PDB file of C-alpha atoms in Angstrom:
ATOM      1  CA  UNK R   1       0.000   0.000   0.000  1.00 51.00           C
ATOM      2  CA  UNK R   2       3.052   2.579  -0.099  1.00 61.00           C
ATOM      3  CA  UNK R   3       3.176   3.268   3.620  1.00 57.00           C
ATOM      4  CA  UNK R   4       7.066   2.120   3.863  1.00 61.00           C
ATOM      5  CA  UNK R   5       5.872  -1.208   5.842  1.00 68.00           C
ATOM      6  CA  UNK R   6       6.513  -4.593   4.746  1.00 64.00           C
ATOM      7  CA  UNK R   7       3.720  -6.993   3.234  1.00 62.00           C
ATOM      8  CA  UNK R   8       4.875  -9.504   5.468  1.00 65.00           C
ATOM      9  CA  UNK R   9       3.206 -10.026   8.593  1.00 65.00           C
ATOM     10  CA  UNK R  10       4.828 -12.836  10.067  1.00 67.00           C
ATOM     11  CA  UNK R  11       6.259 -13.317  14.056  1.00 67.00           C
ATOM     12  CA  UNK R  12       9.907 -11.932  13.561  1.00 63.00           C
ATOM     13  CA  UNK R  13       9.604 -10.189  10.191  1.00 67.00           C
ATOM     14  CA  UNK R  14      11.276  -6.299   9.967  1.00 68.00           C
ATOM     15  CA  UNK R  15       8.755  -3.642   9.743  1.00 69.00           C
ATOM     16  CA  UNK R  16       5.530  -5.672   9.084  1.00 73.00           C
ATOM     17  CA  UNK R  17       2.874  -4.505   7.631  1.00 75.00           C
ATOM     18  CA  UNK R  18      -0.573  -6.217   9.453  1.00 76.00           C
ATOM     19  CA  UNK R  19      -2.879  -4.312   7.102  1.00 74.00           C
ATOM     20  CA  UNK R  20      -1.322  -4.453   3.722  1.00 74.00           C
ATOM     21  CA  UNK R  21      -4.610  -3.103   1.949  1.00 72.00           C
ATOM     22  CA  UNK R  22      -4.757   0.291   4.456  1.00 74.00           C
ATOM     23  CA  UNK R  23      -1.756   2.980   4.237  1.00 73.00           C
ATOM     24  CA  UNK R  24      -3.061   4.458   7.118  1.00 75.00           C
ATOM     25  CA  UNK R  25      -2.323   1.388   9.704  1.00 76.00           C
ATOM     26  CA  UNK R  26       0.821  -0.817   9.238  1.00 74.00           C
ATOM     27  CA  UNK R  27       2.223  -1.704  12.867  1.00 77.00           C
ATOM     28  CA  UNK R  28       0.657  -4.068  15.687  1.00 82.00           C
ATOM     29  CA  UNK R  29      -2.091  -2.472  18.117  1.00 88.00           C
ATOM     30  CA  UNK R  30      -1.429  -3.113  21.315  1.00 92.00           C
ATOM     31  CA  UNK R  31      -1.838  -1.509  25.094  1.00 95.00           C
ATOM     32  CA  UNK R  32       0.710  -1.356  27.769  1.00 96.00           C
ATOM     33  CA  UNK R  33      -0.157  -1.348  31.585  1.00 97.00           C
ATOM     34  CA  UNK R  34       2.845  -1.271  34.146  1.00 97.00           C
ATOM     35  CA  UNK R  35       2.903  -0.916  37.952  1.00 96.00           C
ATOM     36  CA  UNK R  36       5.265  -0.900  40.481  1.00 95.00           C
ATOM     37  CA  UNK R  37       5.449  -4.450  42.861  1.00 95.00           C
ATOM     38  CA  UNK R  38       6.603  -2.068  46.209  1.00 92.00           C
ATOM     39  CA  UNK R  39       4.604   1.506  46.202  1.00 89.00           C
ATOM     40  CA  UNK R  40       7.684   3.304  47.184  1.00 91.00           C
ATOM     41  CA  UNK R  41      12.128   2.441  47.140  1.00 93.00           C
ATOM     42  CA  UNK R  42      13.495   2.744  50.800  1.00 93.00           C
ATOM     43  CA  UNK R  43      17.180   3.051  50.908  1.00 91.00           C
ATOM     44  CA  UNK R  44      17.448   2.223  54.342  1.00 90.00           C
ATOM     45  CA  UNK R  45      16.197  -1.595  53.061  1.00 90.00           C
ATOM     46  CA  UNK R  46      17.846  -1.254  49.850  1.00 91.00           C
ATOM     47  CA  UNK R  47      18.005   0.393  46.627  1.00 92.00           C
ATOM     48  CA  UNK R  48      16.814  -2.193  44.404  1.00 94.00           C
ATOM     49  CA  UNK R  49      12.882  -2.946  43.114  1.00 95.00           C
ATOM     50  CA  UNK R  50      10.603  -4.499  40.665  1.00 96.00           C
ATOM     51  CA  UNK R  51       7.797  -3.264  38.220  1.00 97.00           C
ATOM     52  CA  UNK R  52       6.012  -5.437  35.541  1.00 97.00           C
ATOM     53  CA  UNK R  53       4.303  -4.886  32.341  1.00 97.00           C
ATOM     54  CA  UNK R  54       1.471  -6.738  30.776  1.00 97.00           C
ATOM     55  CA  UNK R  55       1.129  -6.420  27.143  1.00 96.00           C
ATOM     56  CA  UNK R  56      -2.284  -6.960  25.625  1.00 95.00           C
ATOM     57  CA  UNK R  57      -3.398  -6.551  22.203  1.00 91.00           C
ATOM     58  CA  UNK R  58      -6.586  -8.098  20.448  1.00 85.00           C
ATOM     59  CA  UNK R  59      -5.132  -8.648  17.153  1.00 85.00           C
ATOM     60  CA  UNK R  60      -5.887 -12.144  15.465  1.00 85.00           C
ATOM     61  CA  UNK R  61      -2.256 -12.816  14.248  1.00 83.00           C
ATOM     62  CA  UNK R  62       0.159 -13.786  16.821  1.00 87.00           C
ATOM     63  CA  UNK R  63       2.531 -10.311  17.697  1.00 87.00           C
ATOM     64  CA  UNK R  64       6.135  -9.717  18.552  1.00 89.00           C
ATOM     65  CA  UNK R  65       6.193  -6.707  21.398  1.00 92.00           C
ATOM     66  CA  UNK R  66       9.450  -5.582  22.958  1.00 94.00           C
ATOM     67  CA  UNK R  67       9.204  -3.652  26.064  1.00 97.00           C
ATOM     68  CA  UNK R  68      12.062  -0.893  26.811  1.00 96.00           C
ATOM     69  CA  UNK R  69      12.317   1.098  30.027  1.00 96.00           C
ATOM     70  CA  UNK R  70      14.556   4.553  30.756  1.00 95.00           C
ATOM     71  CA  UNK R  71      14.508   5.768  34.349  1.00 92.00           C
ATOM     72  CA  UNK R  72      17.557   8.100  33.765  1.00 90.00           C
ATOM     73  CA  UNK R  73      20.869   8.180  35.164  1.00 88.00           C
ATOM     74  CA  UNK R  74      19.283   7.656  38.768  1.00 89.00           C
ATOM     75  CA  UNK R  75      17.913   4.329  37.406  1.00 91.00           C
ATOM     76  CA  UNK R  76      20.661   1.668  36.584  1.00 89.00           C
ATOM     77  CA  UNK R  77      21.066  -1.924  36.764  1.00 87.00           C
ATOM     78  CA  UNK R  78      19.187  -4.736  35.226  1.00 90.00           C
ATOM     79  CA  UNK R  79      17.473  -5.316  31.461  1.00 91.00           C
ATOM     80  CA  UNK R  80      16.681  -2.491  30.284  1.00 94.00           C
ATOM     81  CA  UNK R  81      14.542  -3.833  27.173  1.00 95.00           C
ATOM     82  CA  UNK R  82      12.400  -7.893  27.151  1.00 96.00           C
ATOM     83  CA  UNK R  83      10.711  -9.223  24.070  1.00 94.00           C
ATOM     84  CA  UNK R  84       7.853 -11.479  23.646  1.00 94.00           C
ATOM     85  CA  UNK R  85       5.566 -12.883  21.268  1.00 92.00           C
ATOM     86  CA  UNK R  86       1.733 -12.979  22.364  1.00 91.00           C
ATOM     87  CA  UNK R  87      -0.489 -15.148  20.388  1.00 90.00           C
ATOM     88  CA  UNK R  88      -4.145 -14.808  20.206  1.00 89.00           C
ATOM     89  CA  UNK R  89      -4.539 -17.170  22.461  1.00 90.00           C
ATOM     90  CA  UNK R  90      -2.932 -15.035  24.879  1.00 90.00           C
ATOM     91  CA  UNK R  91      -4.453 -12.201  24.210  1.00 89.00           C
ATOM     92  CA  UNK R  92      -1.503 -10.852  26.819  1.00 94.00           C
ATOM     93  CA  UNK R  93       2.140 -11.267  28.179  1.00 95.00           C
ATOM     94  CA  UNK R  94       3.152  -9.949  31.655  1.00 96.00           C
ATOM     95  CA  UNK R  95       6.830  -8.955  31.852  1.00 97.00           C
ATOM     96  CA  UNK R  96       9.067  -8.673  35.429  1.00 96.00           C
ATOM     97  CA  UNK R  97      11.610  -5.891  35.817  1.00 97.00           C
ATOM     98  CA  UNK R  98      14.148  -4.819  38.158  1.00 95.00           C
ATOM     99  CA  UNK R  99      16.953  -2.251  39.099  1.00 94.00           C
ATOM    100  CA  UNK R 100      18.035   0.101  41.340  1.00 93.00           C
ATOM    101  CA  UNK R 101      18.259   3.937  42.362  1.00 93.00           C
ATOM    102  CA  UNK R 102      21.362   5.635  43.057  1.00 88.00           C
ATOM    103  CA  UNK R 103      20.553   8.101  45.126  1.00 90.00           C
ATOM    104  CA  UNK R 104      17.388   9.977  47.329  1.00 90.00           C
ATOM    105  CA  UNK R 105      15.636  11.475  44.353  1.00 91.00           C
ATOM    106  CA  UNK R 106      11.848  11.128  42.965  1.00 91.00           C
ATOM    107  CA  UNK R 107      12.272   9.005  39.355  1.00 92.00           C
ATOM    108  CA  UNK R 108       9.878   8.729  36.417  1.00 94.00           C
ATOM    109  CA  UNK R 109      10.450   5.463  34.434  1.00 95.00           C
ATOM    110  CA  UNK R 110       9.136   5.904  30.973  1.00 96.00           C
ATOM    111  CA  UNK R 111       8.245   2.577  29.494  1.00 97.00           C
ATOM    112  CA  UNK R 112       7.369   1.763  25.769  1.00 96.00           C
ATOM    113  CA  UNK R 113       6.213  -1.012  23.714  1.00 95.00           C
ATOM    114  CA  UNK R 114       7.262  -1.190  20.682  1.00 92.00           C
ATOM    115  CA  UNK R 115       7.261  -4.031  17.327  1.00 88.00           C
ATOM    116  CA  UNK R 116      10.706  -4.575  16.338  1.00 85.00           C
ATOM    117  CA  UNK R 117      11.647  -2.822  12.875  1.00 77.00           C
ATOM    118  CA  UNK R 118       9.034  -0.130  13.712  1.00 79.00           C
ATOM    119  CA  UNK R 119       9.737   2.823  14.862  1.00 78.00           C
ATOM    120  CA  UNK R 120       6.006   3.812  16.063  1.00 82.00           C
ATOM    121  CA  UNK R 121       5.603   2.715  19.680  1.00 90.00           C
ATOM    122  CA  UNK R 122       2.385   0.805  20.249  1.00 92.00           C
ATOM    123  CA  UNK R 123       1.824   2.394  23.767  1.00 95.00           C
ATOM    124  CA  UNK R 124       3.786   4.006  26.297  1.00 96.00           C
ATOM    125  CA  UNK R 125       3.176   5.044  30.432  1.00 96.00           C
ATOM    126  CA  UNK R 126       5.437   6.505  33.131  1.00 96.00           C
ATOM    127  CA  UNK R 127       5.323   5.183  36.594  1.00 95.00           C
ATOM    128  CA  UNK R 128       6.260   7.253  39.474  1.00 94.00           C
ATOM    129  CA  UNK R 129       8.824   6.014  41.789  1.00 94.00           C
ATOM    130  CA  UNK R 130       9.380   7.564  45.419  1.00 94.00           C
ATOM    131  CA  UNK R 131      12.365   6.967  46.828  1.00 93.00           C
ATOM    132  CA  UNK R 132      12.493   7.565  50.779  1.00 91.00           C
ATOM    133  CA  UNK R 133      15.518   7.080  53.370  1.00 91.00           C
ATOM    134  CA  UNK R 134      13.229   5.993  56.589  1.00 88.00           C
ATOM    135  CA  UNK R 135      16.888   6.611  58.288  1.00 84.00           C
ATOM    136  CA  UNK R 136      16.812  10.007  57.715  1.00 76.00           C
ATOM    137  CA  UNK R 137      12.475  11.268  57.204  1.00 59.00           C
ATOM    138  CA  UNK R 138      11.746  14.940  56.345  1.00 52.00           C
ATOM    139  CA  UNK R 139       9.146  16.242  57.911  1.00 51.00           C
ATOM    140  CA  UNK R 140       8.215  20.101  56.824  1.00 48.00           C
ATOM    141  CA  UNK R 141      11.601  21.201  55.113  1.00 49.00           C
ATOM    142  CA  UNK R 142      14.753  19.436  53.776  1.00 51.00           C
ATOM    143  CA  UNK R 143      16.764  20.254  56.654  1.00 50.00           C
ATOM    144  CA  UNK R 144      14.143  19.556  59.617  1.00 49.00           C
ATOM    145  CA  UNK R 145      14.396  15.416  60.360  1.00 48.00           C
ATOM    146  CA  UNK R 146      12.725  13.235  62.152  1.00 51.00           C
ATOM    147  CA  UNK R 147      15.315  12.731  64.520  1.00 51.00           C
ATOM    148  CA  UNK R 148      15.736  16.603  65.706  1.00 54.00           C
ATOM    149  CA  UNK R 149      11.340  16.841  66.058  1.00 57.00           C
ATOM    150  CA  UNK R 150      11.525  16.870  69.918  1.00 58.00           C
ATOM    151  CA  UNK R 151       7.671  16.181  70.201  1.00 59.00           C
ATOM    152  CA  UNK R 152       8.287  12.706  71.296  1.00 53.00           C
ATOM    153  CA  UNK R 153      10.253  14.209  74.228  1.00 56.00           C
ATOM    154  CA  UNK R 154       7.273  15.503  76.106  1.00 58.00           C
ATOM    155  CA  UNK R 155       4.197  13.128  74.877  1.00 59.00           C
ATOM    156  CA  UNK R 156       6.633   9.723  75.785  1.00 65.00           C
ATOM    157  CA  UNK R 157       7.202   8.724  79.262  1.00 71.00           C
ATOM    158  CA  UNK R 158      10.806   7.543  78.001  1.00 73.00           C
ATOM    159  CA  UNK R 159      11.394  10.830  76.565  1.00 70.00           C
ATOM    160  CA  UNK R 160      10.614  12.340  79.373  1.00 75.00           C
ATOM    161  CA  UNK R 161      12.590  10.519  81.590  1.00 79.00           C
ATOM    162  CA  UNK R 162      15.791  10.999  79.312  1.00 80.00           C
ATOM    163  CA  UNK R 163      15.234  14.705  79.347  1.00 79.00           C
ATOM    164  CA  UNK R 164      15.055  14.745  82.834  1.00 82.00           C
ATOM    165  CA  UNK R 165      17.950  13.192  83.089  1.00 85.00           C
ATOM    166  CA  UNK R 166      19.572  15.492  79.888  1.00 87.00           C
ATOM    167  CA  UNK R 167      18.720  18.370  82.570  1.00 88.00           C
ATOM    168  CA  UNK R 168      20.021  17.191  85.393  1.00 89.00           C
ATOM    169  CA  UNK R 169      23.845  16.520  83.864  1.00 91.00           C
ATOM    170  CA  UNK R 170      23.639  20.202  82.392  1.00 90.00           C
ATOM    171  CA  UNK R 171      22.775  21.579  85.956  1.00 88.00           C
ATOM    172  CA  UNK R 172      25.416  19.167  87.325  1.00 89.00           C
ATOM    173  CA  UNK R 173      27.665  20.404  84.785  1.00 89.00           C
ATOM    174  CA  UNK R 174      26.734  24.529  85.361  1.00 87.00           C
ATOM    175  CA  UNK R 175      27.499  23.909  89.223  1.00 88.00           C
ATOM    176  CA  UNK R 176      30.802  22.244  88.197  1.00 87.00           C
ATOM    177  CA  UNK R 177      31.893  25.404  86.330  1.00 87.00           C
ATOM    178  CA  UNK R 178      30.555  27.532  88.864  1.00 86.00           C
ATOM    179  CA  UNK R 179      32.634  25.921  91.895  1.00 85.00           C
ATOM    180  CA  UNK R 180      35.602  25.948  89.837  1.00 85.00           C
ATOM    181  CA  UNK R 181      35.070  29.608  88.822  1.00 86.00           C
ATOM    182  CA  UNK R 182      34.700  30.536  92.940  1.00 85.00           C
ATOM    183  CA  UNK R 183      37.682  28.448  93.866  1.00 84.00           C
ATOM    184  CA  UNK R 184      39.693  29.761  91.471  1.00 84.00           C
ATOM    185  CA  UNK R 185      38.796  33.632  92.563  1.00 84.00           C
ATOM    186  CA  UNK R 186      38.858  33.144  95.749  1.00 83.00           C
ATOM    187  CA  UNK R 187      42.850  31.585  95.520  1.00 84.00           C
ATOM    188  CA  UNK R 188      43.737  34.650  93.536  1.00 84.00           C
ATOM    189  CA  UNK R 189      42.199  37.072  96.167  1.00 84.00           C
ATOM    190  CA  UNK R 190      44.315  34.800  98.871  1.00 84.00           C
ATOM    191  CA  UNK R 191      47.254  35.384  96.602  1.00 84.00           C
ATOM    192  CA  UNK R 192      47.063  38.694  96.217  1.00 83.00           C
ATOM    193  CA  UNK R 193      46.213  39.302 100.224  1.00 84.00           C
ATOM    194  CA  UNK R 194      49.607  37.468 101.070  1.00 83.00           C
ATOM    195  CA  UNK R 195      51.327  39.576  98.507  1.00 82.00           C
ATOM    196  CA  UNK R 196      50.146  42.614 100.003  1.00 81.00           C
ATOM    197  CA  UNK R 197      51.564  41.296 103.748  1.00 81.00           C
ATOM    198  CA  UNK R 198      55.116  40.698 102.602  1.00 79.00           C
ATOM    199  CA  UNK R 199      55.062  44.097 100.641  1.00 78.00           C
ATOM    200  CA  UNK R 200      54.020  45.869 103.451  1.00 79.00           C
ATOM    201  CA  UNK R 201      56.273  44.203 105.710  1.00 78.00           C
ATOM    202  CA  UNK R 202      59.163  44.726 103.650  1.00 77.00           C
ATOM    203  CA  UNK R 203      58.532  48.755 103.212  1.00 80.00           C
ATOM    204  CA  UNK R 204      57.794  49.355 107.425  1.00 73.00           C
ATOM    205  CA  UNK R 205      60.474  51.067 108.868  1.00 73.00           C
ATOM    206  CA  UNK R 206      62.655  48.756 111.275  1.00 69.00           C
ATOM    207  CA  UNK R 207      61.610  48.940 115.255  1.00 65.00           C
ATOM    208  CA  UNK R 208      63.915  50.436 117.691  1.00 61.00           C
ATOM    209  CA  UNK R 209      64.937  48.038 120.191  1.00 61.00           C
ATOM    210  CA  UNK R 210      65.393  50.304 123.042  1.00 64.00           C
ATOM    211  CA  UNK R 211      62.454  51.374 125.623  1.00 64.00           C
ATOM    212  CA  UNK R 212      60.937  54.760 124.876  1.00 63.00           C
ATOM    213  CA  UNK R 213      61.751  57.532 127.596  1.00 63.00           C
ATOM    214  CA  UNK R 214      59.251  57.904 130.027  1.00 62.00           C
ATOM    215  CA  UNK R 215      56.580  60.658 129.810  1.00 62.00           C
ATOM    216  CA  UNK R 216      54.641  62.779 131.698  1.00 58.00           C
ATOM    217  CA  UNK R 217      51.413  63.149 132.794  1.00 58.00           C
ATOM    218  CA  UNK R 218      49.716  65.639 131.038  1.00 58.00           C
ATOM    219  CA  UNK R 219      48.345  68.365 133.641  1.00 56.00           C
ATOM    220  CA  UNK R 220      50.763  67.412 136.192  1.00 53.00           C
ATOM    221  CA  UNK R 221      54.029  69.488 137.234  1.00 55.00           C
ATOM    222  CA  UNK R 222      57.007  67.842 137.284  1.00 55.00           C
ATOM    223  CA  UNK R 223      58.597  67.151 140.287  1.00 60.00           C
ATOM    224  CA  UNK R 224      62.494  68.012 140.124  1.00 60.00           C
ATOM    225  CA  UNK R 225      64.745  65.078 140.402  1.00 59.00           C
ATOM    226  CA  UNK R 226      66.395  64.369 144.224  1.00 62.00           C
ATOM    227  CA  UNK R 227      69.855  65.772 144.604  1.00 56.00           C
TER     228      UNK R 227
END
C-alpha cells in the first residue's frame, strides 16, 4: 500500500505490515499497563525494586512486542529492554523488571512497547517512583528530620525521663563550672592578700629596740629630780 511497511506479517519479520490493503495502519495495536510491585524504594532496606508490564493486544495474528524502560541516570542496573511474542490465544504477556536507584531522588520510568523494525511505539506510560531514606524522614523542610522533632520528648514517658535526666547533667555540669570559677577567685584574692603582707612588711620602717623615755602626765608638774 506505499506506507514504507513490509507486506509480510509474520512473528519476527522487519517492519511488518498487518494491514497491507490500508496505508493508514501498518504496525501491531497493542496496550501497555505497568505498575510498580513495592509503592515506594526505601534506601534504608535497599536500593533495588521491581515493576512489571502486561502487554495486551486483540489482534488475530500472533505479535512480537518488545518492552524498553529509561529511568535516567538515577535508574541503573538490570534489562533495560524484554521481548515477547503474544499469540491470540494469549491475548496478553506480563513482563518482570528490576533495578536500582542511586541516590534519594523522585524518578519517572518511561516505558514503551514497541514491534521490532518499527519505529512507532504501540503504547507508552510513566510510573512514578518515590524513593524515601526511613533513616533520615523529612518532615516540613529538607533540613528539619525526624530525629531533631523533639515532640516525642514531652508526649513519651521515656522521653521524658531521658530529658530529665539530659537536665540534670547540664545543671550538674553549670554547678561544676561555677565551683571551679569561685575556687579559682577566691585563691587569687588569697594570693594577692599574702602579697600585700610581705610588701608591706618589707617597706615598714625597722623597730627600735630600746624602751621609749618615760613621759609625763599631762596636767601634772614635774617634780624636780632628788639631789
Amino acid at each position: 500500500d506505499g506506507d514504507g511497511y513490509g507486506d509480510n506479517n509474520e512473528v519476527g519479520a522487519e517492519s511488518p505490515d498487518h494491514w497491507p490493503q490500508d496505508d493508514s495502519r501498518n504496525v501491531a495495536e497493542a496496550s501497555l499497563s505497568c505498575s510498580l510491585v513495592e509503592p515506594e524504594v526505601n534506601l534504608a532496606v535497599g536500593p533495588k525494586f521491581a515493576f512489571t508490564c502486561t502487554v495486551t493486544h486483540a489482534m488475530q495474528v500472533a505479535i512480537t512486542a518488545r518492552v524498553t524502560w529509561d529511568g535516567g541516570a538515577d535508574a541503573f542496573g538490570g534489562s533495560r529492554s524484554q521481548t515477547v511474542v503474544i499469540t491470540p490465544e494469549a491475548g496478553n504477556a506480563t513482563l518482570w523488571f528490576q533495578t536500582e536507584v542511586a541516590r534519594k531522588v523522585p524518578i519517572d520510568l518511561v516505558i514503551t512497547v514497541v514491534e521490532p523494525g518499527s519505529n512507532a511505539a504501540m503504547d507508552e506510560v510513566t510510573l512514578e517512583v518515590d524513593v524515601i531514606d526511613s533513616r533520615l524522614t523529612e518532615i516540613d523542610a529538607p533540613t528539619q528530620t525526624e530525629w531533631t522533632d523533639m515532640s516525642w520528648w514531652v508526649d513519651d514517658e521515656r522521653g521524658q525521663v531521658a530529658l530529665g535526666q539530659v537536665l540534670l547533667i547540664v545543671l550538674l555540669l553549670g554547678l561544676l563550672v561555677r565551683g571551679r570559677r569561685l575556687s579559682n577567685r577566691w585563691q587569687e584574692e588569697r594570693e594577692a592578700l599574702a602579697m600585700a603582707l610581705v610588701e608591706r612588711r618589707r617597706t615598714a620602717p625597722p623597730m627600735s629596740t630600746s624602751p621609749p623615755p618615760p613621759q609625763g602626765i599631762p596636767g601634772l608638774g614635774q617634780r624636780p629630780p632628788q639631789p
